[in-house]
Amino acid sequence: ATGKVVVVGGGFGGATCARHLRALAPNLSVTLVEPDETIVTCPFSNTVIAGLNGIDAITRGLAPLKSLGVTVAVDRAAGFDPSRRVVKLSGGQELPYDRLVLSPGVDLKWGAIEGYDEKAAEIMPHAWKAGPQTLLLRRQIEAMDDGGVVVISAPQNPYRCPPGPYERASLIAHYLKAKKPRSKVIVLDAKDNFSKQGLFVEAWKKLYPGLLEWVPFAQAGNLTRVDPSTKTFHTDFSDVKADVANVIPPQRASRIVDQLGLAKGEDWVRVNQSTFESAIVPGVHVLGDSIIAGAMPKSAFSATSQAKMCAHAIAALMAGREPPVASFINTCYSLVAPDYGITVSDVFRVAPNGSITAVEGAGGVSPLGAPPEFRAREADYARGWYASITAETFG
Ligand code: FAD
């Protein structure tokens, strides 16, 4: 295959797609557009919030991609002209493409909770995009007095990283148990069920009794408003005041997809789930957190699995061949404590109706009631997973 591919977004999906395109079709010219010179990963950012790691441990550069022949444009995609097939960068440059890939992640829905906007997030951090927000939440927890209350609000599905709020609550509880044992973590949930719930609840009873309280939607009600001046969460049923307030707001596909009309007024982009090509704008592929990908959760592992299939599809299509039959994998590890890990895994195929579907009997969650050595091994696997996915993605 020959020609030009532009990839927008140098996170898990975009960096993986660019890397695999170069490997599969060395004659393709591949340009990656990403405004940040370094990527701070959301995976393992909860360990930074809990003081187990510094921010350097979750920071990666894009330089290794350049040595593979990927051209990196440190800029933001600001617009497109699909009729001329060009991407316009905010610096003014225009990049022509034969095929365009977007893996721009999520945007937070500011204002979906009354009172929660970008200014409020400086007082009640979301820390759902890693970087300064991660450090802000860390500093607030460190500065909190013993006996303080950390409140985390978790959104309705779908959102980035379904088990993420519960891993966060667990690791904050781990820190408080050691350093500020009279304190408390409360999760106000917009759902009555969540990912790996049985495993989390089993662990919380054992590790954090009285320290971590999960309040389901049925008891919490809708989170209607937050008040940054008092760090208060106002729900249908009560007002909960926090010493440290972590608001994880509802999310949607990154707004850059609106420039191409790809979301059509919906929160997420619909694509052909085998090739990730948009039905609305031919030649444009979208993957990762921004899309509806059938039964796949919005995770870094999912984004990289989709990115590899998307690279295969593009290499085939640009060489005039049929794209291969798609299959995917995902494993989500969560650390409940540094020596206590739990997982959910699935293998996926595209069903005849075109939707990505979990292969029955090919996945599962860690067993309930497993001995401590088992949980300690899973925590080691989680660290091994992080080391390998970041090495594979960023080099
Ligand atoms: P991202 O990785 O967010 O990449 C998007 C990139 O696009 C960004 O670098 C952004 O700067 C760039 N971008 C956006 N707009 C533009 C534009 N206009 N022009 C150019 N570039 C642009 N997943 C796991 O698999 N395992 C975990 O343990 C895990 N833990 C998590 C913990 C937390 C607290 C959170 C919040 C998430 C976690 N995730 C985890 C989920 C994971 O972070 C996401 O699913 C993953 O990052 C999605 O990849 P992506 O490529 O879609 O988006």
Coordinates of C-alpha atoms and ligand atoms in Angstrom, one line a residue:
A1 CA 0.0 0.0 0.0
T2 CA 1.1 3.5 -0.7
G3 CA -0.4 6.9 0.2
K4 CA -0.9 9.2 3.2
V5 CA -2.6 8.5 6.5
V6 CA -3.1 11.1 9.1
V7 CA -3.8 10.0 12.7
V8 CA -5.4 12.5 15.1
G9 CA -4.7 11.8 18.8
G10 CA -1.4 10.3 20.2
G11 CA -3.0 8.5 23.1
F12 CA -3.5 4.7 23.3
G13 CA -5.6 4.3 20.2
G14 CA -3.8 6.8 17.9
A15 CA -0.2 5.9 18.8
T16 CA -0.9 2.2 18.4
C17 CA -2.6 2.7 15.0
A18 CA 0.3 4.8 13.7
R19 CA 2.9 2.3 14.9
H20 CA 1.1 -0.7 13.3
L21 CA 0.4 1.1 10.0
R22 CA 4.2 1.7 9.7
A23 CA 4.9 -1.9 10.5
L24 CA 2.2 -3.4 8.2
A25 CA 2.7 -1.0 5.2
P26 CA 6.2 0.5 5.3
N27 CA 5.5 2.5 2.1
L28 CA 2.7 4.4 3.7
S29 CA 3.4 7.9 5.0
V30 CA 2.0 8.2 8.5
T31 CA 1.6 11.5 10.3
L32 CA 0.4 11.7 14.0
V33 CA -1.2 14.9 15.2
E34 CA -1.0 15.4 19.0
P35 CA -0.9 18.7 20.9
D36 CA 0.9 17.2 24.0
E37 CA 4.6 16.4 23.7
T38 CA 4.3 14.0 26.6
I39 CA 1.3 11.7 27.3
V40 CA 0.3 11.2 30.9
T41 CA -1.7 8.0 31.0
C42 CA -5.0 7.5 32.7
P43 CA -4.2 3.9 33.4
F44 CA -2.3 3.8 36.8
S45 CA -3.2 7.4 37.5
N46 CA -5.2 6.2 40.5
T47 CA -1.9 4.9 41.9
V48 CA -0.5 8.5 41.7
I49 CA -3.7 9.9 43.4
A50 CA -3.1 7.4 46.2
G51 CA 0.6 8.3 46.6
L52 CA 1.9 4.9 45.4
N53 CA 3.7 6.4 42.3
G54 CA 4.9 9.8 41.1
I55 CA 3.6 11.4 37.9
D56 CA 6.8 10.4 36.1
A57 CA 5.8 6.8 36.4
I58 CA 2.8 7.4 34.2
T59 CA 4.4 9.8 31.7
R60 CA 5.5 8.7 28.2
G61 CA 6.9 10.5 25.2
L62 CA 6.2 10.2 21.5
A63 CA 9.8 10.3 20.3
P64 CA 10.2 6.5 19.9
L65 CA 7.4 6.7 17.3
K66 CA 9.5 9.1 15.2
S67 CA 12.3 6.5 15.1
L68 CA 9.8 4.1 13.5
G69 CA 9.2 6.6 10.7
V70 CA 6.0 8.2 12.0
T71 CA 6.0 12.0 11.4
V72 CA 4.7 13.7 14.6
A73 CA 3.0 17.1 14.3
V74 CA 2.9 18.6 17.8
D75 CA -0.3 20.5 17.2
R76 CA -4.1 20.2 17.5
A77 CA -6.4 19.3 14.6
A78 CA -8.7 22.2 14.3
G79 CA -10.8 21.4 11.3
F80 CA -11.1 19.3 8.1
D81 CA -12.0 19.6 4.5
P82 CA -13.2 16.2 3.5
S83 CA -13.8 17.2 -0.1
R84 CA -10.1 18.0 -0.5
R85 CA -9.1 15.4 2.1
V86 CA -7.1 17.7 4.3
V87 CA -6.7 18.2 8.1
K88 CA -6.3 21.8 9.2
L89 CA -4.0 22.3 12.3
S90 CA -4.5 25.1 14.7
G91 CA -1.0 26.4 13.8
G92 CA -2.3 26.9 10.2
Q93 CA -0.7 23.9 8.5
E94 CA -2.8 21.7 6.2
L95 CA -2.1 18.0 6.1
P96 CA -3.4 16.0 3.1
Y97 CA -4.6 12.5 3.6
D98 CA -5.9 9.5 1.7
R99 CA -7.3 8.0 4.9
L100 CA -7.8 9.8 8.2
V101 CA -7.9 8.1 11.7
L102 CA -9.3 9.8 14.7
S103 CA -8.7 8.5 18.3
P104 CA -9.2 11.7 20.2
G105 CA -10.7 10.3 23.4
V106 CA -13.4 11.8 25.5
D107 CA -14.6 15.3 26.4
L108 CA -16.2 16.0 29.7
K109 CA -19.8 17.2 29.5
W110 CA -19.4 20.5 31.3
G111 CA -22.7 21.8 32.7
A112 CA -24.4 18.4 32.6
I113 CA -24.3 18.6 36.4
E114 CA -25.4 22.1 37.4
G115 CA -22.4 24.1 38.8
Y116 CA -19.8 21.8 37.3
D117 CA -17.7 23.7 34.7
E118 CA -14.0 24.1 34.0
K119 CA -13.6 26.6 36.9
A120 CA -15.4 24.3 39.4
A121 CA -13.0 21.5 38.3
E122 CA -10.1 23.5 39.8
I123 CA -11.8 23.1 43.2
M124 CA -13.6 19.8 42.7
P125 CA -11.2 18.0 40.3
H126 CA -12.4 15.3 37.9
A127 CA -9.0 13.8 37.4
W128 CA -10.6 11.8 34.5
K129 CA -7.9 13.2 32.1
A130 CA -4.5 12.5 33.6
G131 CA -2.0 15.3 34.2
P132 CA -2.5 18.5 36.3
Q133 CA -6.0 17.2 37.5
T134 CA -4.4 14.0 38.8
L135 CA -1.9 16.0 40.9
L136 CA -4.5 18.4 42.1
L137 CA -6.6 15.6 43.5
R138 CA -3.4 14.0 45.0
R139 CA -2.5 17.3 46.7
Q140 CA -6.0 17.8 48.2
I141 CA -6.0 14.3 49.6
E142 CA -2.5 14.7 51.1
A143 CA -3.6 18.1 52.7
M144 CA -6.9 16.7 54.1
D145 CA -7.0 16.3 57.9
D146 CA -7.5 12.9 59.5
G147 CA -11.2 12.5 59.9
G148 CA -12.0 14.1 56.6
V149 CA -14.5 12.9 54.0
V150 CA -13.6 12.2 50.3
V151 CA -16.6 12.1 48.1
I152 CA -16.4 10.6 44.5
S153 CA -19.4 10.9 42.2
A154 CA -19.5 8.2 39.5
P155 CA -21.4 8.7 36.3
Q156 CA -24.0 6.7 34.4
N157 CA -22.8 4.3 31.7
P158 CA -21.2 4.6 29.2
Y159 CA -18.0 6.4 30.2
R160 CA -14.2 6.0 30.0
C161 CA -13.0 3.1 32.2
P162 CA -16.0 1.4 33.8
P163 CA -14.1 0.1 36.9
G164 CA -12.0 3.3 37.3
P165 CA -14.1 5.1 40.0
Y166 CA -14.1 2.0 42.2
E167 CA -10.4 1.4 41.8
R168 CA -9.9 5.0 42.7
A169 CA -12.1 4.8 45.8
S170 CA -10.2 1.6 46.8
L171 CA -6.7 3.1 46.5
I172 CA -7.7 6.3 48.2
A173 CA -9.1 4.1 51.1
H174 CA -5.7 2.3 51.1
Y175 CA -3.9 5.5 51.6
L176 CA -6.3 6.8 54.3
K177 CA -6.2 3.5 56.2
A178 CA -2.5 3.9 56.6
K179 CA -2.2 7.7 57.1
K180 CA -5.6 9.1 58.2
P181 CA -7.6 6.2 59.6
R182 CA -10.5 8.3 61.0
S183 CA -11.3 9.5 57.4
K184 CA -13.9 8.1 55.0
V185 CA -14.5 7.6 51.2
I186 CA -18.0 7.9 49.9
V187 CA -18.9 7.0 46.3
L188 CA -22.2 8.6 45.2
D189 CA -23.2 6.5 42.2
A190 CA -25.5 7.3 39.3
K191 CA -25.9 3.5 38.8
D192 CA -27.1 0.5 40.9
N193 CA -24.6 -1.9 39.4
F194 CA -21.0 -1.5 38.3
S195 CA -18.1 -3.4 36.8
K196 CA -16.6 -6.2 38.9
Q197 CA -19.0 -5.2 41.7
G198 CA -18.9 -8.6 43.5
L199 CA -15.1 -8.6 43.6
F200 CA -14.9 -5.0 44.7
V201 CA -17.5 -5.4 47.4
E202 CA -15.8 -8.6 48.7
A203 CA -12.5 -6.7 48.9
W204 CA -13.9 -3.6 50.6
K205 CA -15.5 -5.7 53.3
K206 CA -12.2 -7.3 54.0
L207 CA -9.8 -4.3 53.6
Y208 CA -11.8 -1.2 54.2
P209 CA -14.8 -1.8 56.6
G210 CA -16.2 1.4 57.8
L211 CA -13.8 3.4 55.6
L212 CA -15.4 3.1 52.2
E213 CA -19.1 3.5 51.6
W214 CA -20.7 2.9 48.2
V215 CA -24.1 4.6 47.8
P216 CA -26.1 3.2 44.8
F217 CA -28.4 5.3 42.6
A218 CA -31.4 3.9 44.4
Q219 CA -30.2 5.6 47.6
A220 CA -28.2 8.6 46.2
G221 CA -30.6 9.7 43.5
N222 CA -29.6 12.0 40.7
L223 CA -26.6 14.3 41.3
T224 CA -28.4 17.5 40.3
R225 CA -25.9 20.2 41.4
V226 CA -22.5 20.7 42.9
D227 CA -21.5 23.8 44.9
P228 CA -17.7 24.4 44.7
S229 CA -17.8 27.1 47.4
T230 CA -18.8 24.5 50.0
K231 CA -17.7 21.3 48.2
T232 CA -21.3 20.0 48.4
F233 CA -23.0 17.4 46.3
H234 CA -26.7 18.0 46.0
T235 CA -28.7 14.9 45.0
D236 CA -32.4 14.2 44.7
F237 CA -32.4 12.9 48.3
S238 CA -29.6 14.6 50.2
D239 CA -26.8 17.1 50.4
V240 CA -23.4 15.6 51.0
K241 CA -20.5 17.8 52.0
A242 CA -17.0 16.8 51.2
D243 CA -13.5 17.8 52.4
V244 CA -12.2 16.5 49.1
A245 CA -14.6 16.4 46.2
N246 CA -13.9 14.3 43.1
V247 CA -16.6 14.8 40.4
I248 CA -16.5 12.3 37.6
P249 CA -18.9 13.9 35.1
P250 CA -20.8 12.4 32.2
Q251 CA -18.6 12.2 29.0
R252 CA -19.0 12.2 25.3
A253 CA -16.7 11.8 22.2
S254 CA -14.1 14.5 21.9
R255 CA -15.7 17.5 20.3
I256 CA -13.3 17.4 17.3
V257 CA -15.6 14.7 15.8
D258 CA -18.3 17.3 15.5
Q259 CA -16.2 19.2 12.9
L260 CA -16.9 16.3 10.5
G261 CA -20.5 15.8 11.7
L262 CA -19.5 12.3 12.8
A263 CA -21.6 12.1 16.0
K264 CA -24.7 13.5 14.4
G265 CA -25.9 15.1 17.6
E266 CA -25.3 11.9 19.7
D267 CA -22.6 11.5 22.4
W268 CA -20.6 8.8 20.6
V269 CA -19.6 8.1 17.0
R270 CA -21.0 5.1 15.1
V271 CA -18.6 3.3 12.8
N272 CA -18.4 0.0 10.9
Q273 CA -17.2 -2.1 13.8
S274 CA -14.9 -4.3 11.6
T275 CA -13.0 -1.5 9.8
F276 CA -13.8 1.5 12.1
E277 CA -14.7 3.5 9.0
S278 CA -17.4 6.1 9.4
A279 CA -20.6 5.5 7.4
I280 CA -21.0 9.3 7.2
V281 CA -17.6 10.4 5.9
P282 CA -15.9 7.7 3.8
G283 CA -12.1 7.5 4.3
V284 CA -12.4 8.5 7.9
H285 CA -11.9 5.9 10.7
V286 CA -12.7 6.5 14.3
L287 CA -11.7 4.3 17.3
G288 CA -11.1 4.2 21.0
D289 CA -13.2 5.9 23.7
S290 CA -15.0 8.1 21.1
I291 CA -17.0 5.3 19.5
I292 CA -19.8 2.8 20.1
A293 CA -17.9 -0.5 19.9
G294 CA -20.7 -2.9 20.7
A295 CA -19.9 -4.8 23.9
M296 CA -16.3 -3.5 24.3
P297 CA -15.7 -1.2 27.2
K298 CA -14.0 2.2 26.9
S299 CA -10.5 1.1 28.0
A300 CA -6.9 1.6 26.8
F301 CA -6.7 -2.1 26.1
S302 CA -9.8 -1.9 23.9
A303 CA -8.5 1.2 22.1
T304 CA -5.2 -0.6 21.3
S305 CA -7.0 -3.8 20.2
Q306 CA -9.3 -1.7 17.9
A307 CA -6.3 0.3 16.6
K308 CA -4.5 -2.8 15.5
M309 CA -7.5 -4.0 13.6
C310 CA -8.0 -0.6 12.1
A311 CA -4.4 -0.5 10.9
H312 CA -4.9 -4.0 9.3
A313 CA -8.1 -2.8 7.6
I314 CA -6.5 0.4 6.3
A315 CA -3.4 -1.4 5.0
A316 CA -5.7 -3.9 3.2
L317 CA -8.1 -1.3 1.8
M318 CA -5.2 0.9 0.5
A319 CA -3.7 -2.1 -1.2
G320 CA -7.0 -3.0 -2.8
R321 CA -7.5 -6.1 -0.7
E322 CA -10.4 -7.2 1.5
P323 CA -10.0 -6.2 5.2
P324 CA -9.3 -9.2 7.5
V325 CA -12.0 -10.7 9.7
A326 CA -11.9 -8.7 13.0
S327 CA -11.4 -10.1 16.5
F328 CA -10.5 -8.2 19.7
I329 CA -9.5 -8.7 23.3
N330 CA -9.8 -6.7 26.5
T331 CA -8.6 -7.2 30.0
C332 CA -9.3 -4.6 32.7
Y333 CA -7.1 -4.9 35.8
S334 CA -8.0 -3.0 38.9
L335 CA -5.9 -2.6 42.0
V336 CA -7.9 -2.6 45.2
A337 CA -4.6 -2.4 47.2
P338 CA -1.0 -2.7 46.0
D339 CA -1.1 -6.4 46.8
Y340 CA -4.7 -7.0 45.8
G341 CA -5.7 -7.1 42.1
I342 CA -8.9 -8.2 40.3
T343 CA -9.6 -8.6 36.6
V344 CA -12.3 -8.9 33.9
S345 CA -11.3 -10.3 30.4
D346 CA -13.2 -10.9 27.2
V347 CA -12.6 -12.0 23.6
F348 CA -14.8 -10.3 21.0
R349 CA -15.9 -10.9 17.4
V350 CA -18.1 -9.0 15.1
A351 CA -21.6 -10.7 15.1
P352 CA -23.6 -11.1 11.8
N353 CA -25.5 -7.9 12.8
G354 CA -22.2 -6.0 12.6
S355 CA -21.9 -5.4 16.3
I356 CA -18.8 -6.3 18.4
T357 CA -20.0 -9.1 20.7
A358 CA -18.2 -11.0 23.5
V359 CA -17.4 -14.6 22.6
E360 CA -19.3 -16.8 25.1
G361 CA -17.1 -18.8 27.5
A362 CA -13.9 -17.0 26.4
G363 CA -13.8 -14.4 29.2
G364 CA -14.7 -13.9 32.8
V365 CA -13.8 -12.2 36.0
S366 CA -11.4 -13.3 38.8
P367 CA -13.0 -15.8 41.2
L368 CA -14.7 -14.7 44.4
G369 CA -13.1 -16.0 47.6
A370 CA -9.6 -16.5 46.1
P371 CA -6.7 -16.6 48.6
P372 CA -4.4 -13.6 49.2
E373 CA -1.6 -15.1 47.1
F374 CA -4.0 -15.2 44.1
R375 CA -4.9 -11.5 44.6
A376 CA -1.2 -10.6 45.0
R377 CA -0.4 -12.3 41.8
E378 CA -3.1 -10.4 40.0
A379 CA -1.7 -7.2 41.3
D380 CA 1.7 -8.2 39.8
Y381 CA 0.0 -9.0 36.5
A382 CA -1.7 -5.5 36.6
R383 CA 1.8 -3.9 36.9
G384 CA 3.1 -6.2 34.2
W385 CA 0.1 -5.3 32.0
Y386 CA 0.8 -1.6 32.4
A387 CA 4.5 -2.0 31.6
S388 CA 3.8 -3.9 28.5
I389 CA 0.9 -1.9 27.1
T390 CA 2.8 1.4 27.5
A391 CA 6.0 -0.1 26.0
E392 CA 4.0 -1.5 23.1
T393 CA 2.1 1.8 22.5
F394 CA 4.7 4.4 23.2
G395 CA 8.0 2.5 23.0
Ligands
FAD1 P1 -6.7 8.9 24.8 O1 -5.8 7.9 25.2 O2 -7.3 9.8 25.7 O3 -6.0 9.7 23.6 C1 -6.7 10.8 23.0 C2 -5.6 11.8 22.5 O4 -6.1 12.6 21.5 C3 -5.1 12.7 23.7 O5 -3.7 12.5 23.8 C4 -5.5 14.1 23.2 O6 -4.5 15.1 23.6 C5 -5.6 13.9 21.7 N1 -6.5 14.9 21.1 C6 -7.8 15.2 21.4 N2 -8.3 16.1 20.6 C7 -7.3 16.3 19.6 C8 -7.2 17.2 18.5 N3 -8.2 18.0 18.2 N4 -6.1 17.1 17.8 C9 -5.0 16.3 18.1 N5 -5.1 15.5 19.2 C10 -6.2 15.5 19.9 N6 -7.9 1.6 30.6 C11 -7.3 0.4 30.7 O7 -7.3 -0.4 29.7 N7 -6.8 0.0 31.9 C12 -6.8 0.7 33.0 O8 -6.3 0.3 34.0 C13 -7.3 2.0 32.9 N8 -7.4 2.8 34.0 C14 -7.9 4.1 33.9 C15 -8.0 4.9 35.0 C16 -8.6 6.1 35.0 C17 -8.6 6.9 36.2 C18 -9.1 6.6 33.8 C19 -9.8 7.9 33.7 C20 -9.1 5.8 32.6 C21 -8.5 4.5 32.6 N9 -8.4 3.7 31.5 C22 -7.9 2.5 31.6 C23 -9.1 4.1 30.3 C24 -8.1 4.7 29.2 O9 -7.4 5.8 29.7 C25 -8.9 5.1 27.9 O10 -9.8 4.2 27.6 C26 -7.9 5.3 26.8 O11 -7.0 6.3 27.1 C27 -8.6 5.5 25.5 O12 -7.7 5.7 24.4 P2 -8.1 6.8 23.3 O13 -7.0 6.7 22.2 O14 -9.5 6.6 22.8 O15 -8.0 8.2 24.0

